[in-house]
Amino acid sequence: MANPVIIETDLKDILDRIDKRLDRIEQKLEALPRLEARLDGLDKRVENLEGSQRSQIWALIITVIGATITAVVKFGFFPNP
């Protein structure tokens, strides 16, 4: 038979450490709603940026097409009447 292991620790100390850890966990759990609200705000900002970027890309495409058409007409690729 193996020798028994004897642990000499006061139960009060163990319970105090558990209580402190539970307090820290509770504080973190209280902060979760604030973090979720901030994440929701960031999601909305990202969506706005994505929409803005799409608009800018379309504006760039239209500008390039317009400049190309102007260059074609201006440099005589089409005969003037």
PDB file of C-alpha atoms in Angstrom:
ATOM      1  CA  MET A   1       0.000   0.000   0.000  1.00  0.00           C
ATOM      2  CA  ALA A   2       1.245   3.494  -0.824  1.00  0.00           C
ATOM      3  CA  ASN A   3       2.051   6.016   1.827  1.00  0.00           C
ATOM      4  CA  PRO A   4      -0.764   8.545   2.353  1.00  0.00           C
ATOM      5  CA  VAL A   5      -0.090  12.147   1.396  1.00  0.00           C
ATOM      6  CA  ILE A   6      -0.703  14.625   4.192  1.00  0.00           C
ATOM      7  CA  ILE A   7      -1.570  18.189   3.207  1.00  0.00           C
ATOM      8  CA  GLU A   8      -1.331  20.741   5.951  1.00  0.00           C
ATOM      9  CA  THR A   9      -3.177  23.774   4.636  1.00  0.00           C
ATOM     10  CA  ASP A  10      -5.707  25.798   6.504  1.00  0.00           C
ATOM     11  CA  LEU A  11      -9.168  25.513   4.959  1.00  0.00           C
ATOM     12  CA  LYS A  12      -9.753  29.215   5.611  1.00  0.00           C
ATOM     13  CA  ASP A  13      -6.806  30.137   3.346  1.00  0.00           C
ATOM     14  CA  ILE A  14      -8.105  27.932   0.541  1.00  0.00           C
ATOM     15  CA  LEU A  15     -11.602  29.396   0.791  1.00  0.00           C
ATOM     16  CA  ASP A  16     -10.179  32.940   0.772  1.00  0.00           C
ATOM     17  CA  ARG A  17      -8.241  32.218  -2.435  1.00  0.00           C
ATOM     18  CA  ILE A  18     -11.325  30.724  -4.063  1.00  0.00           C
ATOM     19  CA  ASP A  19     -13.385  33.754  -3.010  1.00  0.00           C
ATOM     20  CA  LYS A  20     -10.840  36.165  -4.519  1.00  0.00           C
ATOM     21  CA  ARG A  21     -10.834  34.256  -7.789  1.00  0.00           C
ATOM     22  CA  LEU A  22     -14.616  34.238  -7.896  1.00  0.00           C
ATOM     23  CA  ASP A  23     -14.623  38.008  -7.316  1.00  0.00           C
ATOM     24  CA  ARG A  24     -12.271  38.509 -10.261  1.00  0.00           C
ATOM     25  CA  ILE A  25     -14.430  36.327 -12.474  1.00  0.00           C
ATOM     26  CA  GLU A  26     -17.517  38.259 -11.398  1.00  0.00           C
ATOM     27  CA  GLN A  27     -15.865  41.579 -12.289  1.00  0.00           C
ATOM     28  CA  LYS A  28     -15.013  40.277 -15.745  1.00  0.00           C
ATOM     29  CA  LEU A  29     -18.555  39.057 -16.253  1.00  0.00           C
ATOM     30  CA  GLU A  30     -19.893  42.486 -15.296  1.00  0.00           C
ATOM     31  CA  ALA A  31     -17.722  44.051 -18.016  1.00  0.00           C
ATOM     32  CA  LEU A  32     -19.107  41.795 -20.767  1.00  0.00           C
ATOM     33  CA  PRO A  33     -22.216  43.882 -21.607  1.00  0.00           C
ATOM     34  CA  ARG A  34     -20.051  46.981 -22.098  1.00  0.00           C
ATOM     35  CA  LEU A  35     -17.700  45.047 -24.357  1.00  0.00           C
ATOM     36  CA  GLU A  36     -20.605  43.677 -26.373  1.00  0.00           C
ATOM     37  CA  ALA A  37     -21.965  47.204 -26.852  1.00  0.00           C
ATOM     38  CA  ARG A  38     -18.572  48.399 -28.076  1.00  0.00           C
ATOM     39  CA  LEU A  39     -18.322  45.475 -30.490  1.00  0.00           C
ATOM     40  CA  ASP A  40     -21.771  46.289 -31.874  1.00  0.00           C
ATOM     41  CA  GLY A  41     -20.623  49.866 -32.450  1.00  0.00           C
ATOM     42  CA  LEU A  42     -17.503  48.647 -34.237  1.00  0.00           C
ATOM     43  CA  ASP A  43     -19.592  46.355 -36.441  1.00  0.00           C
ATOM     44  CA  LYS A  44     -21.709  49.320 -37.523  1.00  0.00           C
ATOM     45  CA  ARG A  45     -18.607  51.382 -38.277  1.00  0.00           C
ATOM     46  CA  VAL A  46     -17.123  48.608 -40.404  1.00  0.00           C
ATOM     47  CA  GLU A  47     -20.382  48.301 -42.356  1.00  0.00           C
ATOM     48  CA  ASN A  48     -20.348  52.053 -43.003  1.00  0.00           C
ATOM     49  CA  LEU A  49     -16.749  51.882 -44.202  1.00  0.00           C
ATOM     50  CA  GLU A  50     -17.544  49.013 -46.549  1.00  0.00           C
ATOM     51  CA  GLY A  51     -20.419  50.979 -48.071  1.00  0.00           C
ATOM     52  CA  SER A  52     -18.242  54.056 -48.415  1.00  0.00           C
ATOM     53  CA  GLN A  53     -15.515  52.073 -50.138  1.00  0.00           C
ATOM     54  CA  ARG A  54     -17.992  50.632 -52.631  1.00  0.00           C
ATOM     55  CA  SER A  55     -19.148  54.152 -53.477  1.00  0.00           C
ATOM     56  CA  GLN A  56     -15.577  55.318 -53.950  1.00  0.00           C
ATOM     57  CA  ILE A  57     -14.753  52.390 -56.218  1.00  0.00           C
ATOM     58  CA  TRP A  58     -17.780  53.077 -58.425  1.00  0.00           C
ATOM     59  CA  ALA A  59     -16.867  56.768 -58.583  1.00  0.00           C
ATOM     60  CA  LEU A  60     -13.337  55.826 -59.646  1.00  0.00           C
ATOM     61  CA  ILE A  61     -14.614  53.437 -62.317  1.00  0.00           C
ATOM     62  CA  ILE A  62     -16.973  56.073 -63.729  1.00  0.00           C
ATOM     63  CA  THR A  63     -14.181  58.674 -63.717  1.00  0.00           C
ATOM     64  CA  VAL A  64     -11.794  56.369 -65.586  1.00  0.00           C
ATOM     65  CA  ILE A  65     -14.460  55.489 -68.159  1.00  0.00           C
ATOM     66  CA  GLY A  66     -15.311  59.179 -68.616  1.00  0.00           C
ATOM     67  CA  ALA A  67     -11.659  60.128 -69.014  1.00  0.00           C
ATOM     68  CA  THR A  68     -11.164  57.347 -71.556  1.00  0.00           C
ATOM     69  CA  ILE A  69     -14.155  58.446 -73.612  1.00  0.00           C
ATOM     70  CA  THR A  70     -12.972  62.067 -73.483  1.00  0.00           C
ATOM     71  CA  ALA A  71      -9.473  61.073 -74.613  1.00  0.00           C
ATOM     72  CA  VAL A  72     -10.850  58.991 -77.474  1.00  0.00           C
ATOM     73  CA  VAL A  73     -13.059  61.814 -78.707  1.00  0.00           C
ATOM     74  CA  LYS A  74     -10.475  64.578 -78.134  1.00  0.00           C
ATOM     75  CA  PHE A  75      -7.532  62.905 -79.881  1.00  0.00           C
ATOM     76  CA  GLY A  76      -9.460  62.142 -83.008  1.00  0.00           C
ATOM     77  CA  PHE A  77     -10.182  58.515 -82.964  1.00  0.00           C
ATOM     78  CA  PHE A  78     -13.583  59.505 -84.250  1.00  0.00           C
ATOM     79  CA  PRO A  79     -13.614  61.844 -87.227  1.00  0.00           C
ATOM     80  CA  ASN A  80     -15.099  65.312 -86.692  1.00  0.00           C
ATOM     81  CA  PRO A  81     -18.077  66.108 -88.922  1.00  0.00           C
TER      82      PRO A  81
END
